[in-house]
Amino acid sequence: MRILLVEDDRSIATSVIDGLSAEGFDIDHAPTGAAALAATGYDMVLLDLGLPDMDGREVCRQLRTRTAVPIIMLTARSEEFDRVLGLELGADDYVTKPFSFRELVARIRAVGRRTVAAPGESPAASDEPQAAQRIGALSLDRRTRRVYLDGEEIALTAKEFDLLAFLATDTGAVHTRTEILENVWDAHWYGPTKTVDAHVASLRKKLGNHEWIQAVRGVGFRLEPVE
Ligand code: CA
């Protein structure tokens, strides 16, 4: 796995690079937002919020407009607001500084498992390959994590895919925001439920019709095929 670390603090960067290299990760370093935006070909980005040339949130937003690469934000303990906004901007997870190296590696592995198709890793997947689930004009393939609408592939972020796949586990049923948070976000995520609404909004936009995901006032959301 090729990881890009975007971090201006030299001592943090050095220890993260040394540690992740020792764990077998292929890691490169970008000390600025501009360098991060110029880099390509990574499987994951670790993104510091406080960069010298631009705000990490802006780097996240710009990366998201062009790639679905998993992004883990590195935030300071006091940056509660940033954490929420970061997830809304399309980050897949966050780690709060100061973080333990073990915690960072666990988070990278967890995000990697959710976002990178790993053939053979799941016995169920290798023994009996499942056909893609059809929901009206939508086709959702959990094995390859690909989604097609009228045969055209839609590029979803990892979280958007997870959200759609979760709603699709019971098409037509209403899922509460809390239920969605618990299933789509990590158990450690106790953020505001409006994070769900932000991801629903971006997913609806990509599906081209907001009726795919219907809001049930005061309860939650349900996925319904659009006729
Ligand atoms: Ca910094």
Short mmCIF file of N, CA, C and O in Angstrom, two decimals, residues 24 77 104 130 135 141 168 189 194 212 214:
data_model
loop_
_atom_site.label_atom_id
_atom_site.label_comp_id
_atom_site.label_asym_id
_atom_site.label_seq_id
_atom_site.Cartn_x
_atom_site.Cartn_y
_atom_site.Cartn_z
N GLY A 24 6.07 -2.06 6.93
CA GLY A 24 5.97 -2.57 5.57
C GLY A 24 5.17 -1.69 4.61
O GLY A 24 4.90 -2.08 3.48
N ARG A 77 -6.20 17.81 19.27
CA ARG A 77 -7.28 17.51 20.20
C ARG A 77 -8.36 18.59 20.26
O ARG A 77 -9.53 18.32 20.45
N LEU A 104 -2.52 4.69 15.00
CA LEU A 104 -2.47 5.12 13.60
C LEU A 104 -2.48 3.92 12.66
O LEU A 104 -3.23 3.88 11.68
N GLN A 130 -20.53 -13.36 -4.93
CA GLN A 130 -21.92 -12.91 -4.99
C GLN A 130 -22.12 -12.02 -6.19
O GLN A 130 -21.27 -11.22 -6.53
N ILE A 135 -30.92 -2.79 -7.59
CA ILE A 135 -31.98 -1.99 -6.98
C ILE A 135 -32.44 -1.06 -8.09
O ILE A 135 -31.80 -0.03 -8.34
N ASP A 141 -22.05 -3.77 -6.30
CA ASP A 141 -21.21 -4.96 -6.16
C ASP A 141 -20.32 -4.81 -4.93
O ASP A 141 -19.34 -4.06 -4.93
N ALA A 168 -28.74 -0.40 1.41
CA ALA A 168 -29.18 -1.45 0.49
C ALA A 168 -29.33 -2.81 1.16
O ALA A 168 -29.88 -3.73 0.58
N TRP A 189 -16.60 6.64 16.56
CA TRP A 189 -17.10 7.92 16.06
C TRP A 189 -18.39 8.30 16.78
O TRP A 189 -19.43 7.68 16.60
N LYS A 194 -25.44 15.02 11.91
CA LYS A 194 -25.54 15.76 10.65
C LYS A 194 -24.47 15.31 9.65
O LYS A 194 -24.57 15.57 8.46
N TRP A 212 -33.74 8.71 -4.69
CA TRP A 212 -33.15 7.41 -4.36
C TRP A 212 -33.09 7.23 -2.84
O TRP A 212 -33.31 6.14 -2.34
N GLN A 214 -34.68 8.58 0.44
CA GLN A 214 -35.76 9.38 0.98
C GLN A 214 -35.57 9.63 2.47
O GLN A 214 -35.21 8.72 3.21
#
